[in-house]
C-alpha cells in the first residue's frame, strides 16, 4: 500500500487505522481538524514505529480544505511539482459527522456540513486519488460506511447509503485495473463518535452489541488486501445486515435509527 492517507486520522477508527498501518511499516498522511492533536498523534507514531507521518490539518466541510487534501492525493510522484512527496497508495475516507438532533428540528447548517463531510468530500477525494492510482496501476480506496446505510435512520443513514452505492459502483468500474474500492460497514463501535454527538453509548444498545475499534480496523485492512468490496466486521453485524436487506421496508422504517 505504500503511503496511506487517513481522514479523521487523529481519533476513533481513524487513529486505529493510523496505528495499525504504521505498525505495518506504512508511511502516513493524517488529515483532521485539530492541528494540535494531529501533531501529537504524528509524534507518537513516529517515535513508536519510525514511519514518516505528514500532517494535513483540514476541515472537510470547507471546500478550500477539501481541495488542498485532493491536491495531496493527486501526487503521482517523480514530477518536479511533486517534490519529495510520495504518492498515496491507500486512501481511507474515514472522517465522520454526528448529530443527535432529528432532521425536522435540527439546524439546516448542520445537515449541510454532514453532507459535505460524509458525501461530497468522499467523492472529491476518491476522484483525486483514483486518477493517480490508475496512472500507476495500483492502489486502494477504503470508504468507511455503516450498517446504518441499510436503515431509515435519518440523514446520517442516507449519507452512508450514498457512500455504499458509490463504493460498489466504483469497485465495479475499477475491476481489472489494479485499483480497488472497499466499503467498511461496521456496527456500533467503541470510539469517541457517539460522545461527540452527545449520545450515551449505554442508552443505545447493551455492551454485547459493541465492537472494538482494533478488531474493526484489522478486519477492514485484511479485506482491502484481499480486494473485498463489502467488509462487515463480526458475525453479528453480517447477520444484522442480511436481515435488514430482506426485511420489508415498512419494518425497516419501524426499526428507526441504527447508528
Short mmCIF file of C-alpha atoms in Angstrom, two decimals:
data_model
loop_
_atom_site.label_atom_id
_atom_site.label_comp_id
_atom_site.label_asym_id
_atom_site.label_seq_id
_atom_site.Cartn_x
_atom_site.Cartn_y
_atom_site.Cartn_z
CA UNK A 1 0.00 0.00 0.00
CA UNK A 2 2.97 2.38 0.43
CA UNK A 3 1.72 5.67 1.88
CA UNK A 4 -1.78 5.82 3.38
CA UNK A 5 -3.85 8.99 3.74
CA UNK A 6 -6.46 8.82 6.51
CA UNK A 7 -9.16 11.43 7.03
CA UNK A 8 -10.31 11.84 10.61
CA UNK A 9 -6.95 10.34 11.47
CA UNK A 10 -6.48 11.76 14.96
CA UNK A 11 -9.28 9.95 16.82
CA UNK A 12 -11.60 6.94 16.80
CA UNK A 13 -11.35 4.49 13.92
CA UNK A 14 -9.05 6.87 12.06
CA UNK A 15 -6.49 6.77 14.85
CA UNK A 16 -6.71 2.99 14.98
CA UNK A 17 -6.16 2.82 11.21
CA UNK A 18 -3.09 5.02 11.69
CA UNK A 19 -1.70 2.81 14.45
CA UNK A 20 -2.16 -0.45 12.59
CA UNK A 21 -0.85 0.87 9.27
CA UNK A 22 2.16 2.48 10.94
CA UNK A 23 2.87 -0.78 12.79
CA UNK A 24 2.88 -2.46 9.37
CA UNK A 25 5.52 -0.04 8.09
CA UNK A 26 3.29 2.25 6.04
CA UNK A 27 4.06 5.96 5.89
CA UNK A 28 1.06 8.14 6.70
CA UNK A 29 -0.68 11.37 5.82
CA UNK A 30 -3.10 12.25 8.61
CA UNK A 31 -5.98 14.65 7.98
CA UNK A 32 -8.13 16.14 10.77
CA UNK A 33 -9.41 19.49 12.04
CA UNK A 34 -7.47 19.61 15.33
CA UNK A 35 -3.91 20.54 14.33
CA UNK A 36 -2.55 20.21 17.87
CA UNK A 37 -3.95 16.72 18.29
CA UNK A 38 -2.69 15.80 14.81
CA UNK A 39 0.81 16.88 15.77
CA UNK A 40 0.69 14.87 19.00
CA UNK A 41 -0.52 11.71 17.22
CA UNK A 42 2.11 12.11 14.50
CA UNK A 43 4.90 12.47 17.03
CA UNK A 44 3.74 9.38 18.94
CA UNK A 45 3.55 7.27 15.76
CA UNK A 46 6.96 8.40 14.53
CA UNK A 47 8.54 7.57 17.90
CA UNK A 48 6.81 4.20 18.19
CA UNK A 49 7.23 2.90 14.62
CA UNK A 50 9.79 5.03 12.80
CA UNK A 51 7.49 5.67 9.82
CA UNK A 52 7.15 9.05 8.14
CA UNK A 53 3.98 10.89 9.16
CA UNK A 54 2.72 14.01 7.37
CA UNK A 55 0.01 16.10 8.98
CA UNK A 56 -2.57 17.96 6.95
CA UNK A 57 -4.98 19.99 9.12
CA UNK A 58 -8.27 20.35 7.26
CA UNK A 59 -11.98 20.75 7.86
CA UNK A 60 -13.71 18.62 5.22
CA UNK A 61 -16.84 20.76 5.36
CA UNK A 62 -14.76 23.62 3.89
CA UNK A 63 -14.28 23.41 0.09
CA UNK A 64 -10.81 25.01 0.10
CA UNK A 65 -9.61 22.49 2.69
CA UNK A 66 -11.01 19.57 0.68
CA UNK A 67 -9.25 20.90 -2.42
CA UNK A 68 -5.96 21.03 -0.50
CA UNK A 69 -6.29 17.38 0.53
CA UNK A 70 -7.29 16.47 -3.03
CA UNK A 71 -4.09 18.06 -4.36
CA UNK A 72 -2.05 15.88 -2.00
CA UNK A 73 -3.91 12.79 -3.18
CA UNK A 74 -3.28 13.66 -6.82
CA UNK A 75 0.51 13.41 -6.40
CA UNK A 76 1.86 10.76 -8.78
CA UNK A 77 5.49 11.08 -7.73
CA UNK A 78 8.57 11.74 -9.79
CA UNK A 79 7.34 15.02 -11.26
CA UNK A 80 9.05 18.34 -10.49
CA UNK A 81 5.85 19.74 -8.98
CA UNK A 82 5.60 16.75 -6.60
CA UNK A 83 8.93 17.45 -4.90
CA UNK A 84 9.77 14.76 -2.36
CA UNK A 85 6.14 13.77 -1.82
CA UNK A 86 5.31 10.10 -2.31
CA UNK A 87 2.04 9.03 -3.95
CA UNK A 88 -0.76 7.77 -1.74
CA UNK A 89 -1.39 4.05 -2.22
CA UNK A 90 -4.30 3.77 0.20
CA UNK A 91 -6.98 6.39 0.83
CA UNK A 92 -9.08 5.83 3.95
CA UNK A 93 -12.16 8.08 3.79
CA UNK A 94 -12.94 7.81 7.49
CA UNK A 95 -13.91 11.33 8.62
CA UNK A 96 -17.32 11.22 10.26
CA UNK A 97 -20.00 13.64 11.29
CA UNK A 98 -22.56 13.03 14.03
CA UNK A 99 -25.55 14.90 15.34
CA UNK A 100 -28.14 13.93 17.92
CA UNK A 101 -30.88 16.20 16.52
CA UNK A 102 -33.71 14.91 14.31
CA UNK A 103 -33.81 16.39 10.81
CA UNK A 104 -37.10 18.21 11.38
CA UNK A 105 -35.91 20.09 14.46
CA UNK A 106 -32.18 20.36 13.78
CA UNK A 107 -30.30 23.14 12.02
CA UNK A 108 -30.02 23.01 8.25
CA UNK A 109 -26.45 24.29 8.50
CA UNK A 110 -25.58 21.16 10.50
CA UNK A 111 -27.24 18.97 7.86
CA UNK A 112 -25.22 20.68 5.13
CA UNK A 113 -21.96 20.15 7.00
CA UNK A 114 -22.78 16.48 7.46
CA UNK A 115 -23.36 16.02 3.73
CA UNK A 116 -20.19 17.97 2.95
CA UNK A 117 -18.07 15.71 5.17
CA UNK A 118 -19.71 12.31 4.64
CA UNK A 119 -20.66 12.57 0.95
CA UNK A 120 -19.10 15.43 -1.01
CA UNK A 121 -15.61 15.08 0.48
CA UNK A 122 -15.67 11.30 -0.05
CA UNK A 123 -16.48 11.75 -3.73
CA UNK A 124 -13.95 14.52 -4.35
CA UNK A 125 -11.10 12.82 -2.50
CA UNK A 126 -11.83 9.46 -4.14
CA UNK A 127 -11.73 11.13 -7.56
CA UNK A 128 -8.39 12.77 -6.81
CA UNK A 129 -6.88 9.52 -5.55
CA UNK A 130 -8.19 7.20 -8.23
CA UNK A 131 -6.69 9.32 -11.00
CA UNK A 132 -3.09 8.84 -9.88
CA UNK A 133 -3.74 5.24 -8.80
CA UNK A 134 -4.97 4.32 -12.28
CA UNK A 135 -1.91 6.00 -13.78
CA UNK A 136 0.32 3.87 -11.55
CA UNK A 137 -1.96 0.79 -11.95
CA UNK A 138 -2.13 0.13 -8.22
CA UNK A 139 -3.84 1.47 -5.14
CA UNK A 140 -6.87 1.08 -2.90
CA UNK A 141 -9.72 3.24 -1.61
CA UNK A 142 -11.40 2.31 1.67
CA UNK A 143 -14.60 4.19 2.47
CA UNK A 144 -15.95 3.93 5.99
CA UNK A 145 -19.71 3.44 5.82
CA UNK A 146 -22.06 1.93 8.36
CA UNK A 147 -24.69 -0.74 8.83
CA UNK A 148 -26.93 2.34 9.18
CA UNK A 149 -26.88 2.57 5.36
CA UNK A 150 -29.45 -0.25 5.33
CA UNK A 151 -31.81 1.53 7.73
CA UNK A 152 -34.09 4.56 7.64
CA UNK A 153 -32.10 6.34 10.33
CA UNK A 154 -32.24 9.95 9.19
CA UNK A 155 -29.79 11.92 7.06
CA UNK A 156 -26.84 10.03 8.60
CA UNK A 157 -28.18 6.75 7.21
CA UNK A 158 -28.93 8.45 3.89
CA UNK A 159 -25.34 9.70 3.61
CA UNK A 160 -23.96 6.25 4.39
CA UNK A 161 -26.33 4.71 1.82
CA UNK A 162 -24.89 7.05 -0.79
CA UNK A 163 -21.35 6.03 0.16
CA UNK A 164 -22.32 2.34 -0.05
CA UNK A 165 -23.72 2.62 -3.57
CA UNK A 166 -20.89 4.90 -4.67
CA UNK A 167 -18.23 2.48 -3.44
CA UNK A 168 -19.86 -0.55 -5.05
CA UNK A 169 -20.15 1.34 -8.34
CA UNK A 170 -16.52 2.45 -8.14
CA UNK A 171 -15.36 -1.10 -7.39
CA UNK A 172 -17.16 -2.37 -10.48
CA UNK A 173 -15.66 0.38 -12.62
CA UNK A 174 -12.14 -0.37 -11.36
CA UNK A 175 -12.28 -4.13 -11.87
CA UNK A 176 -9.09 -5.36 -13.57
CA UNK A 177 -7.18 -2.08 -13.24
CA UNK A 178 -5.04 -2.92 -10.22
CA UNK A 179 -7.00 -0.39 -8.14
CA UNK A 180 -9.70 -1.49 -5.69
CA UNK A 181 -12.52 0.07 -3.69
CA UNK A 182 -13.79 -1.34 -0.39
CA UNK A 183 -16.69 -0.28 1.81
CA UNK A 184 -16.32 -0.85 5.54
CA UNK A 185 -19.72 -1.22 7.24
CA UNK A 186 -19.22 -1.52 10.99
CA UNK A 187 -21.98 -1.67 13.54
CA UNK A 188 -21.78 0.05 16.92
CA UNK A 189 -18.08 0.53 17.73
CA UNK A 190 -16.40 1.91 20.84
CA UNK A 191 -14.93 5.27 19.71
CA UNK A 192 -15.46 8.96 20.50
CA UNK A 193 -18.14 9.21 17.80
CA UNK A 194 -21.25 8.96 19.96
CA UNK A 195 -19.84 11.02 22.82
CA UNK A 196 -19.08 13.90 20.42
CA UNK A 197 -22.69 13.77 19.27
CA UNK A 198 -23.93 13.88 22.84
CA UNK A 199 -25.26 10.31 22.65
CA UNK A 200 -24.53 7.99 25.58
CA UNK A 201 -23.41 4.53 24.49
CA UNK A 202 -25.32 2.80 27.27
CA UNK A 203 -28.57 4.32 26.01
CA UNK A 204 -28.29 2.75 22.54
CA UNK A 205 -27.55 -0.97 22.81
CA UNK A 206 -26.22 -3.32 25.52
CA UNK A 207 -22.50 -3.97 25.81
CA UNK A 208 -22.63 -7.18 23.78
CA UNK A 209 -23.70 -5.15 20.75
CA UNK A 210 -20.50 -3.12 20.64
CA UNK A 211 -17.37 -3.84 18.62
CA UNK A 212 -13.79 -2.86 19.43
CA UNK A 213 -12.08 -0.43 17.07
CA UNK A 214 -8.98 -2.63 16.90
CA UNK A 215 -10.99 -5.59 15.58
CA UNK A 216 -12.94 -3.47 13.08
CA UNK A 217 -9.79 -1.98 11.59
CA UNK A 218 -7.95 -5.31 11.47
CA UNK A 219 -10.84 -6.84 9.52
CA UNK A 220 -11.08 -3.86 7.17
CA UNK A 221 -7.39 -3.86 6.26
CA UNK A 222 -7.40 -7.60 5.70
CA UNK A 223 -10.37 -7.23 3.35
CA UNK A 224 -8.67 -4.39 1.46
CA UNK A 225 -5.63 -6.58 0.90
CA UNK A 226 -7.89 -9.32 -0.45
CA UNK A 227 -9.78 -6.93 -2.72
CA UNK A 228 -13.10 -7.48 -0.92
CA UNK A 229 -15.73 -4.89 -1.87
CA UNK A 230 -18.09 -5.14 1.14
CA UNK A 231 -16.40 -5.52 4.52
CA UNK A 232 -18.70 -6.08 7.51
CA UNK A 233 -16.82 -6.92 10.73
CA UNK A 234 -18.24 -9.60 13.06
CA UNK A 235 -20.79 -12.32 12.53
CA UNK A 236 -23.47 -10.43 14.48
CA UNK A 237 -23.41 -7.50 12.05
CA UNK A 238 -23.22 -9.74 9.00
CA UNK A 239 -26.45 -11.33 10.26
CA UNK A 240 -27.99 -7.95 11.08
CA UNK A 241 -27.10 -6.64 7.61
CA UNK A 242 -28.60 -9.68 5.92
CA UNK A 243 -31.78 -9.28 7.96
CA UNK A 244 -32.08 -5.58 7.08
CA UNK A 245 -31.69 -6.35 3.37
CA UNK A 246 -34.56 -8.83 3.31
CA UNK A 247 -36.92 -7.08 5.73
CA UNK A 248 -39.88 -5.22 4.20
CA UNK A 249 -39.18 -1.51 4.17
CA UNK A 250 -42.10 -0.73 6.49
CA UNK A 251 -40.39 -2.93 9.08
CA UNK A 252 -37.05 -1.22 8.48
CA UNK A 253 -38.69 2.15 9.00
CA UNK A 254 -40.17 0.88 12.26
CA UNK A 255 -36.68 -0.03 13.50
CA UNK A 256 -35.66 3.61 13.15
CA UNK A 257 -32.16 4.94 13.76
CA UNK A 258 -29.31 2.43 13.75
CA UNK A 259 -26.00 4.27 14.18
#
